Amino acid sequence: MADSDPHLAADPEAVKRHPTLFRAIRQRRNPRLRRSDITVTDDRAVKRAVKAASLGNAMEWFDFGIYSYLAVTLGHVFFPSGNDTSQLLSSFATFAVAFLVRPLGGMVFGPMGDKIGRKKVLALTMILMAVGTFAIGVIPSHDAIGLWAPALLIFFRLVQGFSTGGEYGGASTFIAEYAPDKRRGYFGSFLEFGTLAGYVGAAGLVTALAALLDTGQMESWGWRIPFLVAGPLGLVGLYLRLRLDETPAFQKLEGGTVHASEAADHVETTAKGDLARIFRQYWPTLILCICLVGAYNITDYMLLSYMPTYLSDELGYSETHGLLILLAVMVFLMLIISQVGKLSDRFGRKPLLMTGMLGFFFLSLPAFLLIRQGGIPAITIGMLMLGLSLVCMLGTMSAALPALFPTPVRYGSLSVGYNLSASLFGGTTPLVITALISWSGTNLMPAFYAMAAALVGVIAVACMKETAQKPLAGSPPSVETEEEAAELCAGQTPEPKF
């Protein structure tokens, strides 16, 4: 300390002559944490927060899944009869519209979440998402109202995409700010458990409907069922979110119920989440976030969204066949994801993320060679190789990303970075892979695309700081028990000298 302080380094003799004075100066500049600075989490409140955030995420991906799995049917219902390809392209173009407005949603809801609170904005995004999805289920067909049908479909897809822009950044911020520092990875992993649950619910429901109904019934009314389910689900999610308290970190930011002494004064006491400030002050971290999310989203969408299409279009399997294998892989990932979260708390975010990125870099080609061989065992092993690499990222990313940014701009920065990246790289993945296969003539292009994404991810992970078991930037420490808080305070107190 003396070496880094010009006033103390100037005269070592003065330090020796007046130790008490110089100790007081040091303490003034680096004040000790007091017990009132440290947040002791309420286990029940943390679990309620995790449930409410995860259900919203599950709804988001349930909607994403049903639209992509029903793309062919929706093409027939909403777009004028023509050839199947143009109907499918129209359907996927409408699907892509939601991704175009996601960054706009992030830019509106993110800074709003830093200004008025995480809870209010998460309740608002839940309402918009449920309304958008439910409304699609009641739109009359093209045969009934003509061009109004696709126009209404596009409008409600825009509502869905806009609301989704505030969802992931807010939900991951909410869990990260509620969880104790030593278990942020474990609790954060349940957000991605919600992602997998949404996909599994969508795939399971669409597969069941396809098995029970014929094509005529499916196009007449069957396709509406998954969209209408979103209404009651949204009401449950809204109820859970409205019962929550604001996060302890945001309460401190607002000068609310969490009081702190000078040791926590670097936590800013005003919430100015303005976009200009985010781009001006945090652009290096924003670029790091975009690279991490891009690598993660390309591999995620390739496996969880594109794979059934790959198996049917490139390898000639029935769509239900590919969906059932993917369902089994996703259920397996759901069973182990919280254990990955625990590992990231124990060993750190960087080792787990690096394992996932290197897994995709080295295993993508062997996995796709296996999948290309055909047969259920080979396809399952290939998809499990990709799935185990992905789960290292799924179980860790929702704790790693919020920790990149300080509390006053966390929701806004993460919403902007995440949604820009998801829009540029995530939503375009199926389109880019299909174009690359067509251009190159080889159906191994998904492997090369995943390897390129993973290489960017490896560099991004190498550049990020380790944040496991540390307080979030701009927030006081968060622990599980009063004993831990007392230990933390006692750990700073030097042994008395006699």
XYZ file of C-alpha atoms in Angstrom:
498
model
C 0.000 0.000 0.000
C 2.796 2.369 0.983
C 4.482 1.852 -2.365
C 1.385 2.808 -4.320
C 0.597 5.913 -2.275
C 2.870 8.909 -2.954
C 2.095 10.454 0.449
C 3.184 7.299 2.267
C 6.091 6.410 -0.006
C 7.602 9.884 0.232
C 9.015 9.450 3.743
C 9.292 5.939 5.206
C 10.728 7.474 8.374
C 7.560 9.505 8.876
C 5.531 6.293 8.569
C 7.659 4.725 11.323
C 7.344 7.792 13.585
C 3.555 8.155 13.195
C 2.146 4.640 12.545
C -1.287 5.422 14.014
C -1.745 8.484 11.827
C -0.780 6.665 8.629
C -2.942 3.630 9.568
C -5.903 6.028 9.924
C -5.169 7.495 6.471
C -5.054 3.998 4.944
C -8.332 3.018 6.618
C -9.974 6.216 5.413
C -8.962 5.425 1.835
C -9.783 1.700 2.095
C -12.477 1.500 4.777
C -13.349 -1.875 6.227
C -16.673 -3.505 5.480
C -19.130 -3.225 8.335
C -21.750 -5.862 9.011
C -24.445 -3.519 7.640
C -22.686 -3.474 4.244
C -23.078 -7.205 3.700
C -26.320 -8.628 2.288
C -27.485 -11.837 3.978
C -29.765 -13.567 1.484
C -33.123 -15.099 2.372
C -33.100 -18.646 0.962
C -36.869 -18.661 0.344
C -36.725 -15.289 -1.431
C -33.836 -16.510 -3.629
C -35.800 -19.620 -4.623
C -38.914 -17.537 -5.408
C -36.795 -15.225 -7.574
C -35.243 -18.193 -9.405
C -38.685 -19.739 -10.079
C -40.190 -16.492 -11.361
C -37.220 -15.677 -13.619
C -36.874 -19.227 -14.954
C -40.560 -19.539 -15.840
C -40.329 -16.396 -17.978
C -37.311 -17.827 -19.764
C -39.127 -21.137 -20.273
C -42.064 -19.231 -21.819
C -39.747 -17.339 -24.156
C -38.182 -20.554 -25.484
C -41.512 -22.403 -25.518
C -42.767 -19.711 -27.909
C -39.512 -19.849 -29.913
C -39.786 -23.649 -30.154
C -43.450 -23.901 -31.168
C -43.069 -21.317 -33.917
C -40.026 -23.037 -35.453
C -41.486 -26.557 -35.078
C -44.823 -25.422 -36.626
C -43.218 -23.357 -39.428
C -44.586 -25.572 -42.239
C -48.161 -25.567 -40.847
C -48.093 -21.791 -40.206
C -46.919 -21.263 -43.797
C -50.039 -23.064 -45.061
C -52.413 -21.216 -42.691
C -51.179 -17.634 -43.032
C -49.652 -17.240 -46.465
C -51.397 -17.434 -49.852
C -51.299 -20.827 -51.470
C -48.307 -21.226 -53.704
C -45.395 -23.607 -53.623
C -44.305 -25.099 -50.297
C -40.891 -23.433 -50.402
C -42.272 -19.890 -50.666
C -44.740 -20.605 -47.851
C -41.934 -21.911 -45.631
C -39.706 -18.945 -46.502
C -42.550 -16.537 -45.662
C -43.076 -18.333 -42.361
C -39.349 -18.198 -41.478
C -39.160 -14.533 -42.543
C -41.978 -13.772 -40.085
C -40.026 -15.776 -37.490
C -36.915 -13.653 -38.185
C -38.863 -10.405 -37.721
C -38.954 -11.067 -33.962
C -35.139 -11.138 -33.905
C -34.863 -7.805 -35.711
C -36.719 -5.974 -32.925
C -35.031 -7.805 -30.013
C -32.163 -5.269 -29.800
C -34.763 -2.453 -29.768
C -36.534 -4.175 -26.891
C -33.193 -4.525 -25.095
C -32.437 -0.824 -25.599
C -35.841 0.196 -24.186
C -36.351 -2.314 -21.359
C -32.700 -2.608 -20.278
C -32.118 1.029 -19.244
C -35.702 1.104 -17.894
C -34.800 -1.817 -15.615
C -31.802 0.170 -14.319
C -34.038 3.188 -13.632
C -37.339 1.886 -12.248
C -36.287 -1.564 -11.041
C -35.839 -5.123 -12.264
C -39.163 -6.419 -10.874
C -41.473 -3.940 -12.674
C -39.823 -4.423 -16.056
C -39.807 -8.227 -15.752
C -43.559 -8.126 -14.962
C -44.121 -5.917 -18.036
C -42.111 -8.194 -20.382
C -44.056 -11.219 -19.070
C -47.420 -9.516 -19.854
C -46.309 -8.514 -23.368
C -44.888 -11.965 -24.135
C -48.030 -13.784 -22.960
C -50.347 -11.393 -24.846
C -48.283 -11.676 -28.072
C -48.162 -15.473 -28.008
C -51.821 -15.953 -26.991
C -52.964 -13.476 -29.681
C -51.254 -15.516 -32.433
C -53.414 -18.452 -31.350
C -56.654 -16.533 -32.064
C -55.767 -14.873 -35.417
C -58.174 -15.999 -38.180
C -56.554 -17.806 -41.133
C -55.656 -16.254 -44.513
C -58.735 -17.929 -46.019
C -60.944 -16.058 -43.522
C -59.538 -12.505 -43.547
C -57.017 -12.408 -46.401
C -53.887 -10.277 -46.042
C -54.920 -9.138 -42.550
C -53.919 -12.619 -41.298
C -50.173 -12.411 -42.128
C -50.193 -8.694 -41.137
C -51.540 -9.550 -37.658
C -49.108 -12.469 -37.367
C -46.168 -10.152 -38.114
C -47.489 -7.536 -35.647
C -47.760 -10.016 -32.758
C -44.353 -11.518 -33.622
C -42.985 -7.959 -33.272
C -44.659 -7.690 -29.835
C -43.063 -11.014 -28.825
C -39.610 -10.022 -30.088
C -39.779 -6.604 -28.450
C -40.711 -8.092 -25.050
C -38.044 -10.800 -25.348
C -35.454 -8.021 -25.663
C -35.955 -7.216 -21.982
C -36.353 -10.785 -20.757
C -32.980 -12.579 -20.659
C -30.921 -9.610 -19.460
C -33.476 -8.887 -16.749
C -33.974 -12.482 -15.629
C -30.231 -13.249 -15.390
C -29.615 -9.917 -13.609
C -32.464 -10.682 -11.185
C -31.094 -14.105 -10.222
C -27.473 -12.894 -10.059
C -28.397 -10.007 -7.736
C -30.494 -12.224 -5.466
C -28.095 -15.159 -5.185
C -25.289 -15.347 -2.597
C -21.842 -14.818 -4.155
C -20.684 -18.400 -3.513
C -23.731 -20.003 -5.199
C -24.456 -17.633 -8.092
C -23.529 -20.285 -10.666
C -25.850 -22.886 -9.133
C -28.873 -20.568 -8.961
C -28.085 -19.015 -12.365
C -28.096 -22.457 -14.011
C -31.850 -22.715 -13.368
C -32.426 -19.910 -15.873
C -31.083 -22.162 -18.635
C -32.956 -25.098 -17.088
C -35.975 -22.934 -18.021
C -34.614 -22.605 -21.583
C -34.388 -26.384 -21.958
C -37.794 -26.870 -20.278
C -39.350 -24.442 -22.792
C -37.817 -26.322 -25.727
C -38.831 -29.713 -24.297
C -42.386 -28.491 -23.674
C -42.681 -27.123 -27.214
C -41.129 -30.183 -28.888
C -43.203 -32.568 -26.749
C -46.496 -30.745 -27.410
C -45.918 -30.398 -31.176
C -44.836 -34.057 -31.447
C -47.938 -35.186 -29.519
C -50.282 -33.063 -31.675
C -48.641 -34.353 -34.876
C -49.176 -37.927 -33.658
C -52.824 -37.393 -32.599
C -54.133 -35.164 -35.407
C -54.110 -35.511 -39.186
C -52.856 -32.685 -41.461
C -56.336 -31.223 -41.986
C -57.083 -31.038 -38.245
C -53.623 -29.617 -37.534
C -54.068 -26.813 -40.089
C -57.689 -26.159 -39.089
C -57.334 -25.783 -35.292
C -54.573 -28.027 -33.859
C -51.781 -25.497 -34.414
C -53.580 -22.982 -32.141
C -53.319 -25.120 -28.989
C -49.607 -24.489 -28.180
C -50.071 -20.709 -28.608
C -53.190 -20.620 -26.418
C -51.331 -22.489 -23.627
C -49.104 -19.377 -23.287
C -52.022 -17.362 -21.827
C -52.461 -19.307 -18.556
C -48.676 -19.842 -18.328
C -48.166 -16.077 -18.577
C -50.669 -15.414 -15.770
C -48.826 -17.872 -13.480
C -45.498 -16.210 -14.342
C -46.916 -12.735 -13.748
C -48.316 -13.800 -10.350
C -44.922 -15.198 -9.324
C -43.078 -12.056 -10.471
C -45.430 -9.619 -8.752
C -44.920 -11.435 -5.427
C -41.185 -10.740 -5.480
C -39.305 -7.959 -3.725
C -36.817 -5.830 -5.652
C -33.264 -7.246 -5.669
C -31.002 -6.264 -2.719
C -28.438 -4.752 -5.117
C -31.052 -2.483 -6.722
C -32.435 -1.500 -3.305
C -28.938 -0.335 -2.333
C -28.652 1.510 -5.638
C -31.880 3.352 -4.853
C -30.775 4.109 -1.279
C -33.555 1.834 -0.088
C -33.687 -0.730 2.665
C -30.126 -1.993 2.380
C -27.868 0.436 4.221
C -24.116 0.562 3.797
C -21.130 2.414 5.145
C -18.215 3.948 3.302
C -16.881 0.527 2.337
C -19.754 0.111 -0.062
C -19.848 3.722 -1.246
C -18.371 2.765 -4.603
C -21.861 1.374 -5.216
C -23.425 4.293 -7.055
C -26.516 5.724 -5.392
C -28.379 6.836 -8.502
C -29.702 4.636 -11.284
C -28.955 6.343 -14.582
C -29.150 3.555 -17.143
C -28.819 5.666 -20.235
C -27.741 4.082 -23.513
C -25.151 6.707 -24.414
C -23.314 6.028 -21.178
C -23.371 2.274 -21.785
C -21.845 2.627 -25.279
C -19.416 5.354 -24.227
C -18.028 3.915 -20.990
C -18.518 0.157 -21.313
C -17.918 -0.542 -25.003
C -14.933 -2.917 -24.427
C -17.022 -5.059 -22.047
C -19.979 -4.794 -24.439
C -17.808 -6.227 -27.272
C -16.645 -9.036 -24.948
C -20.302 -9.781 -24.082
C -21.302 -9.832 -27.782
C -18.449 -12.275 -28.613
C -19.311 -14.599 -25.701
C -23.035 -14.560 -26.500
C -22.400 -14.957 -30.242
C -20.266 -18.085 -29.772
C -22.753 -19.488 -27.255
C -25.853 -18.667 -29.342
C -24.536 -20.109 -32.613
C -23.777 -23.450 -30.936
C -27.015 -23.343 -28.902
C -29.320 -22.622 -31.865
C -27.459 -25.087 -34.073
C -28.116 -27.966 -31.670
C -31.483 -27.078 -30.113
C -33.259 -25.477 -33.107
C -31.601 -26.427 -36.357
C -30.778 -30.105 -35.690
C -34.263 -31.570 -36.409
C -34.281 -29.665 -39.746
C -30.742 -30.952 -40.498
C -31.752 -34.548 -39.796
C -34.852 -34.309 -42.010
C -33.589 -32.084 -44.869
C -29.970 -33.271 -45.150
C -30.157 -36.877 -43.928
C -33.736 -37.794 -44.849
C -35.075 -38.679 -41.380
C -38.702 -37.964 -40.499
C -39.137 -34.742 -38.519
C -40.656 -36.609 -35.561
C -37.661 -39.009 -35.501
C -35.134 -36.162 -35.159
C -37.308 -34.331 -32.635
C -37.560 -37.402 -30.384
C -33.759 -37.885 -30.289
C -33.296 -34.186 -29.531
C -35.951 -34.423 -26.796
C -34.026 -37.250 -25.108
C -30.742 -35.275 -25.280
C -32.399 -32.126 -23.851
C -33.988 -34.048 -20.954
C -30.529 -35.474 -20.142
C -29.023 -31.944 -20.180
C -31.811 -30.754 -17.838
C -30.828 -33.469 -15.360
C -27.189 -32.347 -15.162
C -27.300 -28.560 -15.713
C -27.529 -27.582 -12.026
C -24.462 -29.751 -11.305
C -22.572 -27.756 -13.960
C -23.657 -24.575 -12.153
C -22.208 -25.980 -8.911
C -18.935 -26.832 -10.684
C -18.672 -23.241 -11.959
C -19.027 -22.004 -8.352
C -16.293 -24.357 -7.220
C -13.755 -24.133 -10.056
C -14.677 -20.804 -11.666
C -16.637 -19.573 -14.696
C -13.632 -19.456 -17.041
C -12.637 -23.171 -16.780
C -16.222 -24.316 -17.468
C -16.792 -21.873 -20.352
C -13.397 -22.763 -21.845
C -14.261 -26.486 -21.617
C -17.500 -25.847 -23.543
C -15.835 -23.711 -26.243
C -12.929 -26.168 -26.703
C -15.464 -29.029 -26.731
C -17.212 -27.459 -29.742
C -13.901 -26.655 -31.408
C -12.522 -30.208 -31.190
C -15.687 -32.349 -31.124
C -17.975 -30.684 -33.712
C -16.400 -32.454 -36.708
C -16.306 -35.956 -35.115
C -19.890 -35.417 -33.843
C -21.247 -34.504 -37.288
C -19.351 -37.371 -38.924
C -21.117 -39.702 -36.467
C -24.518 -38.049 -37.050
C -23.992 -38.320 -40.814
C -23.396 -42.092 -40.502
C -27.025 -42.474 -39.454
C -28.627 -44.921 -37.056
C -30.025 -43.996 -33.647
C -26.878 -44.913 -31.600
C -24.503 -42.870 -33.822
C -26.839 -39.839 -33.985
C -27.456 -39.950 -30.220
C -23.719 -40.153 -29.393
C -22.941 -37.315 -31.822
C -25.657 -35.109 -30.347
C -24.561 -35.956 -26.797
C -20.983 -34.870 -27.646
C -22.374 -31.498 -28.747
C -24.858 -31.417 -25.848
C -22.203 -31.961 -23.160
C -20.108 -29.141 -24.658
C -23.189 -26.900 -24.743
C -24.239 -27.642 -21.152
C -20.853 -26.352 -19.902
C -21.892 -22.975 -21.346
C -25.613 -23.226 -20.514
C -24.908 -23.918 -16.841
C -22.368 -21.101 -16.503
C -23.266 -18.241 -18.856
C -26.236 -16.880 -16.860
C -23.923 -16.298 -13.865
C -20.935 -15.093 -15.929
C -22.685 -12.480 -18.123
C -24.348 -10.302 -15.415
C -21.019 -10.152 -13.537
C -19.375 -8.410 -16.521
C -21.172 -5.111 -15.768
C -21.588 -2.953 -12.624
C -24.979 -2.685 -10.893
C -26.040 0.785 -12.192
C -25.895 -0.329 -15.844
C -26.122 -4.135 -15.535
C -29.655 -4.687 -16.863
C -29.232 -2.181 -19.711
C -25.739 -3.282 -20.802
C -26.566 -6.982 -20.698
C -29.886 -6.510 -22.549
C -28.183 -4.489 -25.292
C -25.148 -6.791 -25.656
C -27.112 -10.033 -25.435
C -29.844 -9.044 -27.888
C -27.525 -7.465 -30.471
C -25.564 -10.712 -30.491
C -28.670 -12.946 -30.486
C -30.101 -10.950 -33.392
C -26.900 -10.982 -35.466
C -25.728 -14.539 -34.743
C -28.387 -16.590 -32.953
C -31.490 -16.047 -35.081
C -29.508 -16.201 -38.327
C -27.833 -19.551 -37.529
C -30.298 -21.877 -39.358
C -30.354 -19.532 -42.383
C -26.539 -19.193 -42.531
C -25.957 -22.940 -42.127
C -28.496 -23.766 -44.868
C -26.848 -21.223 -47.210
C -23.331 -22.567 -46.429
C -24.417 -26.162 -47.166
C -25.967 -25.025 -50.460
C -22.871 -22.987 -51.393
C -20.255 -25.593 -50.423
C -22.118 -28.785 -51.265
C -21.028 -30.458 -48.005
C -23.362 -31.220 -45.108
C -20.441 -30.872 -42.666
C -20.734 -27.058 -42.795
C -22.606 -26.883 -39.444
C -19.493 -28.387 -37.802
C -17.146 -25.822 -39.402
C -19.483 -22.949 -38.485
C -19.628 -24.134 -34.866
C -15.804 -24.468 -34.795
C -15.378 -20.897 -36.063
C -17.818 -19.626 -33.405
C -16.029 -21.632 -30.704
C -12.662 -20.136 -31.706
C -14.063 -16.618 -31.168
C -15.463 -17.885 -27.847
C -12.076 -19.253 -26.719
C -10.478 -15.817 -27.278
C -13.364 -14.063 -25.463
C -13.154 -16.408 -22.451
C -9.376 -15.885 -22.287
C -9.975 -12.098 -22.124
C -12.653 -12.113 -19.401
C -11.996 -11.811 -15.662
C -12.870 -14.587 -13.232
C -15.929 -13.591 -11.178
C -16.850 -16.783 -9.294
C -17.305 -16.367 -5.512
C -16.723 -12.599 -5.756
C -19.261 -9.796 -5.149
C -20.889 -8.354 -8.263
C -19.208 -5.162 -9.482
C -20.782 -2.149 -7.802
C -22.567 -4.237 -5.148
C -21.652 -5.131 -1.559
C -20.891 -8.786 -0.733
C -23.825 -11.218 -0.544
C -23.682 -14.248 1.779
C -26.054 -17.006 2.946
C -25.782 -16.738 6.742
C -25.102 -14.246 9.539
C -22.068 -16.376 10.491
C -20.550 -15.892 7.008
C -21.126 -12.137 7.270
C -19.404 -12.059 10.687
C -16.486 -14.105 9.303
C -16.132 -11.718 6.360
C -15.915 -8.729 8.708
C -13.567 -10.526 11.111
C -11.319 -11.586 8.237
C -10.406 -7.952 7.608
C -9.485 -7.177 11.222
C -5.742 -7.537 11.856
C -4.468 -9.446 14.867
C -3.961 -7.067 17.822
C -0.329 -6.247 18.566
C 0.871 -6.278 22.204
